[in-house]
PDB file of C-alpha atoms in Angstrom:
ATOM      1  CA  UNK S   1       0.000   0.000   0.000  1.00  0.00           C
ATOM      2  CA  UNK S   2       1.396   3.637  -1.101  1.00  0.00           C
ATOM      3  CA  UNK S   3       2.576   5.958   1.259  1.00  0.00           C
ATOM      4  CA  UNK S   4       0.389   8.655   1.147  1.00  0.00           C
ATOM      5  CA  UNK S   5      -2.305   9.524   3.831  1.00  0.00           C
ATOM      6  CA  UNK S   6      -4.866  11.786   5.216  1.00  0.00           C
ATOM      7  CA  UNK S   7      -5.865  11.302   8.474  1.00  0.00           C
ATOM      8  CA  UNK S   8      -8.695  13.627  10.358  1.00  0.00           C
ATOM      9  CA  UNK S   9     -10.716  13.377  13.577  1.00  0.00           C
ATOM     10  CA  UNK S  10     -12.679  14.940  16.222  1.00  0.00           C
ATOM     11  CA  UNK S  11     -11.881  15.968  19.527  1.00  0.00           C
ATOM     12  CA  UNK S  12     -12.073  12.372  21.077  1.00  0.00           C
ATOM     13  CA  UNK S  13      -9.189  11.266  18.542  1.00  0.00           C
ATOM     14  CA  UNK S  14      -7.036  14.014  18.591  1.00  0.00           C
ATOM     15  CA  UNK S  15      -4.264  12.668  20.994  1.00  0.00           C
ATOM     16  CA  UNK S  16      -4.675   9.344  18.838  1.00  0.00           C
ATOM     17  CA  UNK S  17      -4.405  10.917  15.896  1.00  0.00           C
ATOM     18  CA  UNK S  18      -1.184  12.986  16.931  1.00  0.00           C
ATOM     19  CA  UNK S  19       0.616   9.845  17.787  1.00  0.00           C
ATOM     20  CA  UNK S  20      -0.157   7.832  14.919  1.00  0.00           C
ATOM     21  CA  UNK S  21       0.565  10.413  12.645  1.00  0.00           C
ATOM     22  CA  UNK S  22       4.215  10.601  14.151  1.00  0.00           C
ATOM     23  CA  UNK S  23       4.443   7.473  14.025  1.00  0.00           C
ATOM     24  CA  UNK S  24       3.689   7.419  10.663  1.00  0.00           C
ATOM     25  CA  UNK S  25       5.860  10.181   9.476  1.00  0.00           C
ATOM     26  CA  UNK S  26       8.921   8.056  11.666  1.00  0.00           C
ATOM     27  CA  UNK S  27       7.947   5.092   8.977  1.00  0.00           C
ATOM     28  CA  UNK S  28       8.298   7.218   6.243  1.00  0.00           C
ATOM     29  CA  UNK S  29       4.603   8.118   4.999  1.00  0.00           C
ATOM     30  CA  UNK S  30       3.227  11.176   4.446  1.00  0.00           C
ATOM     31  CA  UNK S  31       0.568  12.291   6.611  1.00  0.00           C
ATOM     32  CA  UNK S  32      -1.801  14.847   5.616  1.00  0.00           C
ATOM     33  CA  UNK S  33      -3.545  15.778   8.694  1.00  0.00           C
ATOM     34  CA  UNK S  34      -6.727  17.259   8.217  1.00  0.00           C
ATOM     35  CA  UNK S  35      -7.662  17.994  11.671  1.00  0.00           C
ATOM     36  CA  UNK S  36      -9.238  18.609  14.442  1.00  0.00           C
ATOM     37  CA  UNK S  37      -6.043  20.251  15.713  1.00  0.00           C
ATOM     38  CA  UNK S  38      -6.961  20.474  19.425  1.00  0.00           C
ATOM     39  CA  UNK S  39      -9.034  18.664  21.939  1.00  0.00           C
ATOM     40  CA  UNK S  40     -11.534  21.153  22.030  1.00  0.00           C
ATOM     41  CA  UNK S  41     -15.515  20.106  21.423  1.00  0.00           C
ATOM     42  CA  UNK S  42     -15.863  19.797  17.350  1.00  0.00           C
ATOM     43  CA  UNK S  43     -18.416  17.844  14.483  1.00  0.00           C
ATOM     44  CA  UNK S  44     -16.747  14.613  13.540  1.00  0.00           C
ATOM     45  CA  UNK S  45     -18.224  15.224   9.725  1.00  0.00           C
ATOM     46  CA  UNK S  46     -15.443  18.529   9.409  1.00  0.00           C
ATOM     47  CA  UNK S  47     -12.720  16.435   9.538  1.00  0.00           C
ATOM     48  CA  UNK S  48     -14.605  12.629   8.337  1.00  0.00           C
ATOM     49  CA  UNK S  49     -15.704  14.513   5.005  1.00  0.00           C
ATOM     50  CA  UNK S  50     -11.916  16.085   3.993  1.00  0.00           C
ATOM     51  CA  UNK S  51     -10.598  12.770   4.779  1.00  0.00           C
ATOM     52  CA  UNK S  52     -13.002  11.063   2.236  1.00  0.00           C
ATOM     53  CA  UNK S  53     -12.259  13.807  -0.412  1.00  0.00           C
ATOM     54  CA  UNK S  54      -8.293  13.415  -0.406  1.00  0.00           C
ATOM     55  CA  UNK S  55      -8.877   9.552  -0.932  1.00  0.00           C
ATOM     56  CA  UNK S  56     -11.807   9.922  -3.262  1.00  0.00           C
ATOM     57  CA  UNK S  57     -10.333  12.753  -5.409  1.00  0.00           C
ATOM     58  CA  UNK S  58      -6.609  10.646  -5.173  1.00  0.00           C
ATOM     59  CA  UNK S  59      -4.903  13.061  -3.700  1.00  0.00           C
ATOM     60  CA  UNK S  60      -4.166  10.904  -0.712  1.00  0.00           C
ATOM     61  CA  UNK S  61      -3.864   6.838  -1.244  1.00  0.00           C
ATOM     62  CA  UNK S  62      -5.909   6.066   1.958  1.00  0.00           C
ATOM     63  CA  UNK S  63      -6.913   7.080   5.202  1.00  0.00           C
ATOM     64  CA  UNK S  64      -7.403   7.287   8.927  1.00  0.00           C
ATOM     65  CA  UNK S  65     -10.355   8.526  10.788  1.00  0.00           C
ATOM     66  CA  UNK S  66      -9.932   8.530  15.026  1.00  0.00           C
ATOM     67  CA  UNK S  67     -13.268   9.323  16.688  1.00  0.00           C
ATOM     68  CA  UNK S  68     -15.236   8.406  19.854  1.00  0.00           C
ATOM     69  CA  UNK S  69     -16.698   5.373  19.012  1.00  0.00           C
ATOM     70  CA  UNK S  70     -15.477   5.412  15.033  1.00  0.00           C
ATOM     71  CA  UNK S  71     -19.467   5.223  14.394  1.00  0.00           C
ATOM     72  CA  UNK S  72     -19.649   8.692  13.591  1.00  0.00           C
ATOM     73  CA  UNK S  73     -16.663   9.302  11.518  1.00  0.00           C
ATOM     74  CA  UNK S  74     -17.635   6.332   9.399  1.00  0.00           C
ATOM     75  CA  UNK S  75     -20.549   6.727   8.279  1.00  0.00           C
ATOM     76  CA  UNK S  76     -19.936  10.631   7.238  1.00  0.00           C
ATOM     77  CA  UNK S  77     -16.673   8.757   5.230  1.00  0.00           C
ATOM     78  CA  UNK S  78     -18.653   5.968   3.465  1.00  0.00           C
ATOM     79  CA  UNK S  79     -21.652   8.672   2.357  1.00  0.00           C
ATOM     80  CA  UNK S  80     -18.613   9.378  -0.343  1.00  0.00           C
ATOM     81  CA  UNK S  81     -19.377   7.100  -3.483  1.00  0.00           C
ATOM     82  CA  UNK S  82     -16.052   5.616  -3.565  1.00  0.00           C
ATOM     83  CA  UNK S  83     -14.906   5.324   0.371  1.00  0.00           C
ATOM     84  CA  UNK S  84     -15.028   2.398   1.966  1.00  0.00           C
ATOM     85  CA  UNK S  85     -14.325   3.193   5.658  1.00  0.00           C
ATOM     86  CA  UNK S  86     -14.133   0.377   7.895  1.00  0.00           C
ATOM     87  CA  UNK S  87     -14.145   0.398  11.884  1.00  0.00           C
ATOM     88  CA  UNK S  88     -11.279  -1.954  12.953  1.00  0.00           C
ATOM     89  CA  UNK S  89     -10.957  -2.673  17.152  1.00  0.00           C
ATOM     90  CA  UNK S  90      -8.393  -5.594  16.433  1.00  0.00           C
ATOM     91  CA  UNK S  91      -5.669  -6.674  13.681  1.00  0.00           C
ATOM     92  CA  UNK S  92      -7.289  -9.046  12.413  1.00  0.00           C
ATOM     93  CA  UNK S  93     -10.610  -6.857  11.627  1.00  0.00           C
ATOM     94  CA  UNK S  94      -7.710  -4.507   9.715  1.00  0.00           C
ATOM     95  CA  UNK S  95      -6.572  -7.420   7.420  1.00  0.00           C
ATOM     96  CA  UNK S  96      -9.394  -8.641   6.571  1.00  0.00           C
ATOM     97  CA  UNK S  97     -10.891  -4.982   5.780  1.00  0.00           C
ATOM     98  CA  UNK S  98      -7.849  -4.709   3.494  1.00  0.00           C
ATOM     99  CA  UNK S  99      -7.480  -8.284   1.972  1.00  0.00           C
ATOM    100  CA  UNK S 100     -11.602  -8.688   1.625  1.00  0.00           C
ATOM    101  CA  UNK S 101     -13.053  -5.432   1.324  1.00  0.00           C
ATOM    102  CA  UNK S 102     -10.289  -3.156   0.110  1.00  0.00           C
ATOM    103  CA  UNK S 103     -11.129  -0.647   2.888  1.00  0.00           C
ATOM    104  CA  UNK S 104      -9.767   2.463   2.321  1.00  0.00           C
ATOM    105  CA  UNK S 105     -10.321   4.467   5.142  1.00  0.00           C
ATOM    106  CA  UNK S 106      -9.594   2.890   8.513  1.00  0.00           C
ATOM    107  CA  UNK S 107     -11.578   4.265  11.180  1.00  0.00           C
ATOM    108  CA  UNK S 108     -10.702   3.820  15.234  1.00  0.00           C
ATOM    109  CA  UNK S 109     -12.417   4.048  17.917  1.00  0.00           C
ATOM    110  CA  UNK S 110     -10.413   5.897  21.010  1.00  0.00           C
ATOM    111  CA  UNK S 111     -12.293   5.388  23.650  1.00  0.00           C
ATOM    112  CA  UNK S 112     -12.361   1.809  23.211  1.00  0.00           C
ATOM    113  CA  UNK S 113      -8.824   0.743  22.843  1.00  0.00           C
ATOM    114  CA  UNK S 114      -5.346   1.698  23.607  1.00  0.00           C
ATOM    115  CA  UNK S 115      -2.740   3.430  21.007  1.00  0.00           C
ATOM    116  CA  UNK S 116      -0.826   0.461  21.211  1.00  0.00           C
ATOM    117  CA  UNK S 117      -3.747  -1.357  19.648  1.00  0.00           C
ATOM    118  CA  UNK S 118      -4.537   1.394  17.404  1.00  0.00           C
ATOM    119  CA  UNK S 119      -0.348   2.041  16.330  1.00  0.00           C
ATOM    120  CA  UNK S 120      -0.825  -2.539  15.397  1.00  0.00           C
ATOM    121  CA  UNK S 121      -4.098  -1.615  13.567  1.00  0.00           C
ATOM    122  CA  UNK S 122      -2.590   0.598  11.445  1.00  0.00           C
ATOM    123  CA  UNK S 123       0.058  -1.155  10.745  1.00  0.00           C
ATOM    124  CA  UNK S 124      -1.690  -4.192   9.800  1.00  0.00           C
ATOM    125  CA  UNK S 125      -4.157  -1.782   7.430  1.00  0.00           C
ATOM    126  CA  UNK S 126      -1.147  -0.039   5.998  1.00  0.00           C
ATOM    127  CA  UNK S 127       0.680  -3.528   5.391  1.00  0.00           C
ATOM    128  CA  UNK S 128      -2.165  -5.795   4.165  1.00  0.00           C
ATOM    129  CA  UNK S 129      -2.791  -5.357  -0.136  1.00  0.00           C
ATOM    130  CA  UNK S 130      -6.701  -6.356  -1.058  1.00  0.00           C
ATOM    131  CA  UNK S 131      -6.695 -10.167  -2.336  1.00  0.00           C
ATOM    132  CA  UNK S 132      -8.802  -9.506  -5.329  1.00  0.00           C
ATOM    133  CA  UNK S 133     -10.895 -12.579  -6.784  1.00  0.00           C
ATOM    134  CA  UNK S 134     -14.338 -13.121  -5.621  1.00  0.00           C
ATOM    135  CA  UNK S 135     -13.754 -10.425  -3.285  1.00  0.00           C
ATOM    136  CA  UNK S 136     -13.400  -7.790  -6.143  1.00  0.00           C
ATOM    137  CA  UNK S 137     -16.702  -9.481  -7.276  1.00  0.00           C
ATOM    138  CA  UNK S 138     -18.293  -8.857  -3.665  1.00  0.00           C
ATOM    139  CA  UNK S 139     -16.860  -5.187  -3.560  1.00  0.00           C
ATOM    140  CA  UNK S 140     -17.649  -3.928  -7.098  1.00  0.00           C
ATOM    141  CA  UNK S 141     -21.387  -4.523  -5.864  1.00  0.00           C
ATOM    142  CA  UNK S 142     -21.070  -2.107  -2.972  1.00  0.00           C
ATOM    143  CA  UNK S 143     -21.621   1.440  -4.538  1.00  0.00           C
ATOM    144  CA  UNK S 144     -25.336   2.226  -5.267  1.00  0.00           C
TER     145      UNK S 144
END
């Protein structure tokens, strides 16, 4: 997977999404953060909708969204024709949203896990290519 990435979020992510984007930018992506940009009270759709854009439009080859619950940030991601934003609490769930569903927006929920668990989550999304086959089949029937 390329190297390129937007990654936005709401006031509930913001320390995640600090983190991971250093780590990130230590790994040698780059990281185009699109906010929030302090833990102060925000809408998660500011930051879920610019994230969707940069992937949609290409500008960005993927990306991260870091909210509460990752519910919100989500669904305001997959409203975009050609995002598919998947909430991963675990590795594996990041695989398999890779390898099966060619997720391209991961989406974390912060008040549910630790950044160690979200630093191995992006990892494994970052890591994992999409497998293709009758998956391709199963994804290419997603968009309305």
């Amino acid at each position: 997977m390329s190297k390129k990435i937007a990654i936005g979020g709401d006031h509930a992510g913001f320390t995640y999404k600090a983190e991971l984007s250093r780590e990130l930018i230590a790994a040698g992506f780059e990281v185009d953060d699109k906010g929030t940009h302090s833990e102060d009270s925000v809408d998660y759709p500011d930051f879920a909708h610019p994230v969707a854009e940069a992937v949609e439009k290409g500008e960005t080859d993927w990306g991260i969204l870091i909210c509460g619950s990752a519910n919100g940030v989500a669904m305001a991601a997959n409203k975009h024709q050609n995002i598919r934003a998947a909430i991963c609490w675990e590795e594996e769930l990041a695989i398999l949203a890779r390898s099966h569903n060619d997720a391209n927006v991961v989406c974390i929920p912060a008040r549910f896990i630790t950044i160690e668990t979200a630093k191995k989550i992006v990892k494994a999304f970052s890591s994992t290519d999409f497998e293709g086959g009758r998956h391709g089949r199963r994804v290419g029937k997603i968009g309305c």
